[in-house]
mmCIF file of C-alpha atoms in Angstrom:
data_model
loop_
_atom_site.group_PDB
_atom_site.id
_atom_site.type_symbol
_atom_site.label_atom_id
_atom_site.label_comp_id
_atom_site.label_asym_id
_atom_site.label_seq_id
_atom_site.Cartn_x
_atom_site.Cartn_y
_atom_site.Cartn_z
ATOM 1 C CA MET A 27 -5.676 -21.741 11.608
ATOM 2 C CA PRO A 28 -1.907 -22.342 11.328
ATOM 3 C CA GLU A 29 0.114 -20.004 13.523
ATOM 4 C CA GLU A 30 2.660 -19.395 10.764
ATOM 5 C CA MET A 31 -0.120 -18.032 8.536
ATOM 6 C CA THR A 32 -1.424 -15.573 11.123
ATOM 7 C CA SER A 33 1.973 -14.534 12.496
ATOM 8 C CA ARG A 34 3.190 -13.189 9.167
ATOM 9 C CA LEU A 35 0.945 -10.157 9.489
ATOM 10 C CA ALA A 36 2.947 -9.048 12.518
ATOM 11 C CA ASP A 37 6.321 -10.069 11.057
ATOM 12 C CA PRO A 38 8.506 -6.922 10.919
ATOM 13 C CA ALA A 39 9.950 -8.045 7.575
ATOM 14 C CA TYR A 40 6.470 -8.301 6.094
ATOM 15 C CA VAL A 41 5.442 -4.919 7.512
ATOM 16 C CA ARG A 42 8.575 -3.301 6.052
ATOM 17 C CA PHE A 43 7.915 -5.006 2.712
ATOM 18 C CA GLN A 44 4.344 -3.724 2.649
ATOM 19 C CA TYR A 45 4.675 -0.248 4.099
ATOM 20 C CA ALA A 46 8.150 1.170 3.530
ATOM 21 C CA ASP A 47 6.284 3.462 1.144
ATOM 22 C CA ASP A 48 2.727 3.604 -0.178
ATOM 23 C CA GLN A 49 3.319 1.863 -3.533
ATOM 24 C CA LYS A 50 1.772 -1.528 -2.699
ATOM 25 C CA LEU A 51 -0.966 -0.008 -0.570
ATOM 26 C CA ARG A 52 -1.790 2.413 -3.390
ATOM 27 C CA ILE A 53 -2.278 -0.506 -5.791
ATOM 28 C CA ARG A 54 -4.840 -2.028 -3.435
ATOM 29 C CA ILE A 55 -6.587 1.287 -2.743
ATOM 30 C CA GLU A 56 -6.913 2.002 -6.459
ATOM 31 C CA THR A 57 -8.173 -1.516 -7.126
ATOM 32 C CA HIS A 58 -10.907 -1.051 -4.529
ATOM 33 C CA GLU A 59 -11.787 2.346 -5.991
ATOM 34 C CA ARG A 60 -12.006 1.149 -9.598
ATOM 35 C CA TYR A 61 -13.537 -2.319 -9.313
ATOM 36 C CA SER A 62 -15.901 -2.214 -6.313
ATOM 37 C CA GLU A 63 -19.652 -2.358 -6.836
ATOM 38 C CA ASN A 64 -20.822 -0.568 -3.671
ATOM 39 C CA PRO A 65 -21.606 3.027 -4.752
ATOM 40 C CA VAL A 66 -20.618 4.421 -1.340
ATOM 41 C CA PRO A 67 -16.794 4.580 -1.111
ATOM 42 C CA PHE A 68 -15.380 2.800 1.910
ATOM 43 C CA THR A 69 -13.533 5.928 3.064
ATOM 44 C CA GLN A 70 -16.796 7.865 3.089
ATOM 45 C CA TRP A 71 -18.569 5.055 4.939
ATOM 46 C CA ILE A 72 -15.884 4.970 7.631
ATOM 47 C CA LEU A 73 -15.801 8.731 8.122
ATOM 48 C CA GLU A 74 -19.580 8.761 8.556
ATOM 49 C CA ARG A 75 -19.057 6.436 11.517
ATOM 50 C CA VAL A 76 -16.151 8.447 12.879
ATOM 51 C CA ASP A 77 -18.463 11.496 12.752
ATOM 52 C CA ALA A 78 -15.694 14.014 13.454
ATOM 53 C CA ARG A 79 -16.875 17.613 13.863
ATOM 54 C CA ALA A 80 -15.094 20.869 13.071
ATOM 55 C CA GLY A 81 -12.848 21.872 15.940
ATOM 56 C CA GLN A 82 -12.463 18.360 17.312
ATOM 57 C CA ARG A 83 -9.120 16.585 17.644
ATOM 58 C CA LEU A 84 -8.743 13.309 15.765
ATOM 59 C CA LEU A 85 -5.882 10.823 16.022
ATOM 60 C CA ASP A 86 -5.333 8.610 12.964
ATOM 61 C CA VAL A 87 -3.342 5.582 14.139
ATOM 62 C CA GLY A 88 -1.612 3.707 11.340
ATOM 63 C CA SER A 89 -2.456 6.588 9.044
ATOM 64 C CA GLY A 90 -0.596 5.369 5.966
ATOM 65 C CA PRO A 91 -0.298 8.187 3.425
ATOM 66 C CA GLY A 92 -3.288 10.011 4.919
ATOM 67 C CA GLN A 93 -5.971 9.048 2.415
ATOM 68 C CA TYR A 94 -8.764 10.018 4.849
ATOM 69 C CA HIS A 95 -7.490 13.443 5.840
ATOM 70 C CA ASP A 96 -8.689 15.622 2.970
ATOM 71 C CA ARG A 97 -12.292 14.796 3.880
ATOM 72 C CA LEU A 98 -11.928 15.942 7.503
ATOM 73 C CA THR A 99 -12.717 19.619 7.015
ATOM 74 C CA GLY A 100 -12.082 21.733 10.092
ATOM 75 C CA VAL A 101 -10.925 18.752 12.161
ATOM 76 C CA ARG A 102 -7.532 18.969 13.885
ATOM 77 C CA VAL A 103 -5.916 15.754 12.703
ATOM 78 C CA MET A 104 -2.746 14.122 13.988
ATOM 79 C CA ALA A 105 -1.300 11.105 12.178
ATOM 80 C CA VAL A 106 0.778 8.296 13.665
ATOM 81 C CA ASP A 107 2.464 5.610 11.587
ATOM 82 C CA ILE A 108 5.503 3.407 12.064
ATOM 83 C CA SER A 109 6.650 4.031 8.463
ATOM 84 C CA ALA A 110 8.540 7.200 7.587
ATOM 85 C CA GLY A 111 7.821 6.476 3.938
ATOM 86 C CA MET A 112 4.097 6.591 4.589
ATOM 87 C CA LEU A 113 4.317 9.752 6.680
ATOM 88 C CA ALA A 114 6.217 11.493 3.866
ATOM 89 C CA LYS A 115 2.846 11.742 2.070
ATOM 90 C CA VAL A 116 0.918 13.059 5.078
ATOM 91 C CA ARG A 117 0.004 16.758 5.210
ATOM 92 C CA VAL A 118 -1.071 17.021 8.857
ATOM 93 C CA PRO A 119 0.983 17.001 12.081
ATOM 94 C CA ALA A 120 2.454 13.526 12.383
ATOM 95 C CA ALA A 121 4.656 11.290 14.514
ATOM 96 C CA GLN A 122 6.548 8.159 13.551
ATOM 97 C CA ALA A 123 5.728 5.672 16.299
ATOM 98 C CA ASP A 124 4.489 2.210 17.179
ATOM 99 C CA ALA A 125 0.723 1.962 17.713
ATOM 100 C CA GLN A 126 1.474 -0.062 20.861
ATOM 101 C CA ALA A 127 3.099 3.025 22.442
ATOM 102 C CA LEU A 128 1.428 6.156 21.119
ATOM 103 C CA PRO A 129 3.430 9.363 21.748
ATOM 104 C CA VAL A 130 0.450 11.407 22.949
ATOM 105 C CA ARG A 131 -1.047 12.317 26.306
ATOM 106 C CA ASP A 132 -3.856 10.434 28.005
ATOM 107 C CA ARG A 133 -7.403 11.541 27.167
ATOM 108 C CA SER A 134 -6.383 14.024 24.496
ATOM 109 C CA PHE A 135 -8.522 13.212 21.432
ATOM 110 C CA ASP A 136 -12.234 13.499 20.642
ATOM 111 C CA ARG A 137 -12.025 10.929 17.872
ATOM 112 C CA VAL A 138 -9.564 8.077 17.325
ATOM 113 C CA MET A 139 -9.439 5.834 14.266
ATOM 114 C CA ALA A 140 -7.243 2.858 13.441
ATOM 115 C CA ASN A 141 -7.911 1.639 9.914
ATOM 116 C CA HIS A 142 -6.655 -1.834 8.948
ATOM 117 C CA VAL A 143 -3.718 -1.627 11.313
ATOM 118 C CA LEU A 144 -4.437 -3.612 14.494
ATOM 119 C CA TYR A 145 -3.822 -6.999 12.833
ATOM 120 C CA HIS A 146 -0.212 -5.946 12.255
ATOM 121 C CA LEU A 147 0.532 -5.442 15.955
ATOM 122 C CA PRO A 148 2.377 -8.160 17.869
ATOM 123 C CA ASP A 149 0.198 -7.315 20.899
ATOM 124 C CA ILE A 150 -3.276 -6.409 19.652
ATOM 125 C CA THR A 151 -4.657 -5.981 23.172
ATOM 126 C CA GLN A 152 -1.957 -3.434 23.959
ATOM 127 C CA GLY A 153 -2.872 -1.571 20.788
ATOM 128 C CA LEU A 154 -6.516 -1.485 21.886
ATOM 129 C CA ARG A 155 -5.491 -0.201 25.308
ATOM 130 C CA GLU A 156 -3.487 2.594 23.715
ATOM 131 C CA LEU A 157 -6.463 3.669 21.612
ATOM 132 C CA ARG A 158 -8.547 3.730 24.805
ATOM 133 C CA ARG A 159 -5.892 5.632 26.750
ATOM 134 C CA VAL A 160 -5.704 8.587 24.363
ATOM 135 C CA ALA A 161 -9.488 8.974 23.965
ATOM 136 C CA ARG A 162 -11.234 11.651 26.022
ATOM 137 C CA PRO A 163 -14.379 10.871 28.010
ATOM 138 C CA GLY A 164 -17.210 11.050 25.487
ATOM 139 C CA ALA A 165 -14.865 10.277 22.588
ATOM 140 C CA ARG A 166 -15.531 7.816 19.790
ATOM 141 C CA VAL A 167 -13.030 5.194 18.659
ATOM 142 C CA VAL A 168 -13.387 3.470 15.272
ATOM 143 C CA MET A 169 -11.286 0.396 14.437
ATOM 144 C CA THR A 170 -11.474 -0.866 10.865
ATOM 145 C CA THR A 171 -10.788 -4.425 9.767
ATOM 146 C CA ASN A 172 -12.085 -7.239 7.546
ATOM 147 C CA SER A 173 -14.189 -10.311 8.072
ATOM 148 C CA ARG A 174 -12.498 -13.689 7.814
ATOM 149 C CA ALA A 175 -15.130 -14.463 5.182
ATOM 150 C CA THR A 176 -13.978 -11.692 2.880
ATOM 151 C CA MET A 177 -12.790 -12.406 -0.677
ATOM 152 C CA ARG A 178 -13.189 -16.169 -0.362
ATOM 153 C CA PRO A 179 -13.406 -16.835 -4.120
ATOM 154 C CA LEU A 180 -10.128 -15.012 -4.690
ATOM 155 C CA PHE A 181 -8.317 -16.707 -1.826
ATOM 156 C CA ALA A 182 -9.625 -20.125 -2.828
ATOM 157 C CA LEU A 183 -8.224 -19.528 -6.294
ATOM 158 C CA THR A 184 -4.832 -18.324 -5.042
ATOM 159 C CA ASP A 185 -4.667 -21.295 -2.651
ATOM 160 C CA GLU A 186 -5.176 -23.693 -5.556
ATOM 161 C CA VAL A 187 -2.553 -22.009 -7.714
ATOM 162 C CA ALA A 188 -0.086 -21.756 -4.825
ATOM 163 C CA ALA A 189 -0.439 -25.494 -4.183
ATOM 164 C CA ASP A 190 0.109 -26.257 -7.874
ATOM 165 C CA VAL A 191 3.228 -24.094 -8.066
ATOM 166 C CA GLY A 192 4.648 -24.979 -4.661
ATOM 167 C CA VAL A 193 4.582 -21.590 -2.954
ATOM 168 C CA ALA A 194 3.135 -20.774 0.445
ATOM 169 C CA SER A 195 -0.508 -19.794 0.699
ATOM 170 C CA TYR A 196 -0.817 -16.352 2.225
ATOM 171 C CA GLN A 197 -4.365 -15.434 3.180
ATOM 172 C CA THR A 198 -3.629 -12.518 5.473
ATOM 173 C CA VAL A 199 -6.826 -10.511 5.445
ATOM 174 C CA GLY A 200 -8.606 -10.503 8.799
ATOM 175 C CA LEU A 201 -6.897 -13.603 10.172
ATOM 176 C CA ARG A 202 -5.285 -12.049 13.262
ATOM 177 C CA PHE A 203 -7.978 -9.468 13.948
ATOM 178 C CA GLY A 204 -11.314 -9.683 12.163
ATOM 179 C CA LEU A 205 -14.860 -8.443 12.546
ATOM 180 C CA GLU A 206 -15.607 -11.709 14.341
ATOM 181 C CA ASP A 207 -13.402 -10.603 17.276
ATOM 182 C CA LEU A 208 -15.900 -8.446 19.163
ATOM 183 C CA ALA A 209 -15.274 -10.210 22.477
ATOM 184 C CA PRO A 210 -11.603 -9.151 22.868
ATOM 185 C CA VAL A 211 -12.474 -5.639 21.720
ATOM 186 C CA ARG A 212 -15.145 -5.408 24.413
ATOM 187 C CA GLU A 213 -12.580 -6.349 27.051
ATOM 188 C CA VAL A 214 -11.100 -2.883 26.426
ATOM 189 C CA PHE A 215 -14.161 -1.090 24.991
ATOM 190 C CA PRO A 216 -17.290 -2.523 26.673
ATOM 191 C CA SER A 217 -19.595 -0.417 24.470
ATOM 192 C CA ALA A 218 -18.086 -1.607 21.181
ATOM 193 C CA ARG A 219 -20.396 -2.658 18.370
ATOM 194 C CA VAL A 220 -19.733 -4.083 14.899
ATOM 195 C CA GLU A 221 -20.829 -2.338 11.710
ATOM 196 C CA ILE A 222 -20.583 -4.206 8.390
ATOM 197 C CA TYR A 223 -19.754 -2.858 4.937
ATOM 198 C CA GLU A 224 -20.775 -5.278 2.198
ATOM 199 C CA ASP A 225 -19.183 -4.947 -1.212
ATOM 200 C CA ALA A 226 -17.692 -6.985 -4.064
ATOM 201 C CA PHE A 227 -14.995 -6.675 -6.662
ATOM 202 C CA ARG A 228 -16.144 -6.979 -10.273
ATOM 203 C CA PHE A 229 -13.091 -7.741 -12.360
ATOM 204 C CA PRO A 230 -13.584 -7.533 -16.154
ATOM 205 C CA SER A 231 -10.076 -8.804 -16.939
ATOM 206 C CA PRO A 232 -7.257 -10.684 -15.168
ATOM 207 C CA GLU A 233 -4.792 -7.761 -15.028
ATOM 208 C CA PRO A 234 -6.150 -5.982 -11.921
ATOM 209 C CA VAL A 235 -6.459 -9.317 -10.120
ATOM 210 C CA LEU A 236 -2.784 -10.071 -10.744
ATOM 211 C CA ALA A 237 -1.708 -6.608 -9.613
ATOM 212 C CA TYR A 238 -3.771 -6.864 -6.440
ATOM 213 C CA VAL A 239 -2.500 -10.316 -5.510
ATOM 214 C CA ALA A 240 1.122 -9.456 -6.346
ATOM 215 C CA SER A 241 0.953 -6.420 -4.052
ATOM 216 C CA MET A 242 0.150 -8.604 -1.056
ATOM 217 C CA TRP A 243 2.694 -11.380 -0.818
ATOM 218 C CA ILE A 244 3.919 -13.086 -3.992
ATOM 219 C CA GLU A 245 7.173 -11.091 -4.119
ATOM 220 C CA PHE A 246 8.380 -13.211 -1.203
ATOM 221 C CA ALA A 247 8.568 -16.218 -3.533
ATOM 222 C CA ALA A 248 11.503 -16.944 -5.830
ATOM 223 C CA ALA A 249 11.362 -15.137 -9.170
ATOM 224 C CA ASP A 250 10.580 -18.237 -11.242
ATOM 225 C CA LYS A 251 7.837 -19.243 -8.831
ATOM 226 C CA ARG A 252 6.297 -15.746 -8.997
ATOM 227 C CA VAL A 253 6.184 -15.851 -12.785
ATOM 228 C CA GLU A 254 4.606 -19.291 -12.860
ATOM 229 C CA PHE A 255 2.129 -18.443 -10.102
ATOM 230 C CA LEU A 256 0.917 -15.308 -11.884
ATOM 231 C CA ARG A 257 0.758 -17.104 -15.243
ATOM 232 C CA ARG A 258 -1.454 -19.848 -13.871
ATOM 233 C CA LEU A 259 -3.576 -17.388 -11.903
ATOM 234 C CA GLU A 260 -4.126 -15.355 -15.071
ATOM 235 C CA GLU A 261 -5.276 -18.482 -16.920
ATOM 236 C CA ARG A 262 -7.803 -19.380 -14.222
ATOM 237 C CA VAL A 263 -9.190 -15.861 -13.868
ATOM 238 C CA HIS A 264 -9.477 -15.588 -17.639
ATOM 239 C CA ALA A 265 -11.455 -18.842 -17.738
ATOM 240 C CA ILE A 266 -13.856 -17.546 -15.069
ATOM 241 C CA ILE A 267 -14.412 -14.302 -16.982
ATOM 242 C CA GLU A 268 -14.960 -16.193 -20.222
ATOM 243 C CA ARG A 269 -17.601 -18.311 -18.480
ATOM 244 C CA ASP A 270 -19.313 -15.673 -16.302
ATOM 245 C CA GLY A 271 -18.521 -12.402 -18.029
ATOM 246 C CA VAL A 272 -16.842 -11.059 -14.878
ATOM 247 C CA PHE A 273 -14.867 -12.340 -11.886
ATOM 248 C CA ARG A 274 -17.000 -11.274 -8.917
ATOM 249 C CA VAL A 275 -15.353 -11.429 -5.483
ATOM 250 C CA PRO A 276 -17.590 -10.585 -2.493
ATOM 251 C CA LYS A 277 -15.872 -8.488 0.160
ATOM 252 C CA ARG A 278 -16.942 -8.011 3.757
ATOM 253 C CA SER A 279 -15.247 -5.380 5.869
ATOM 254 C CA GLY A 280 -16.338 -2.868 8.461
ATOM 255 C CA CYS A 281 -15.409 -1.543 11.845
ATOM 256 C CA PHE A 282 -15.798 -1.666 15.572
ATOM 257 C CA VAL A 283 -17.307 1.551 16.932
ATOM 258 C CA ALA A 284 -16.880 2.352 20.611
ATOM 259 C CA GLU A 285 -18.008 5.269 22.760
ATOM 260 C CA VAL A 286 -15.698 6.095 25.668
#
């Protein structure tokens, strides 16, 4: 895959654009909540694999606004995120820091989770090593990401429209660090295994598709290009819904689970 496509995920300008606050992330979270067909919410599915118990210490690396924390009853949670805007929404002890240099002691947490964050790190292996460093013997580490096969119908459509309009294609999901990357994970966590969460979007109208796509990358394009891109995307999604009754987009995500 082209290096320029994968490197954007770790571009500091892109990370600031995405995560200065939780607005764009919230759009995507709400889209997944409203239009997914799997009856088990992804947050619930992940926390079942984290399996944190009351009294344990859990480190949430790349915590975002803390959307997992309310479900962790009795667990002593600490959040780490590079974005002060994200941490402003967090209601547990928190530190603003880079996931490649976590500001916590060695072997200090019973559970560690890093949800959809490792693909943003310039040095993914260093991020993995930091997760390993802070985990106690007997701890569990859960690292969430996407498959490179996820959302192919949507990305194929946006690729076509981007080519028509003359803007860069920007398929970011899972490209730098996907569920297919078990081998490099096992270099740091030999016990790591992959667990898959199958799901699909079911879009009844174009509007949520446009909001979701716009939250990812299209704002980088010139204003006139953005307008034209979204107009043409709306037309194509509308045609699919007219033909099929719904725009269904299979999603494949999941996590690496490792015992320390």
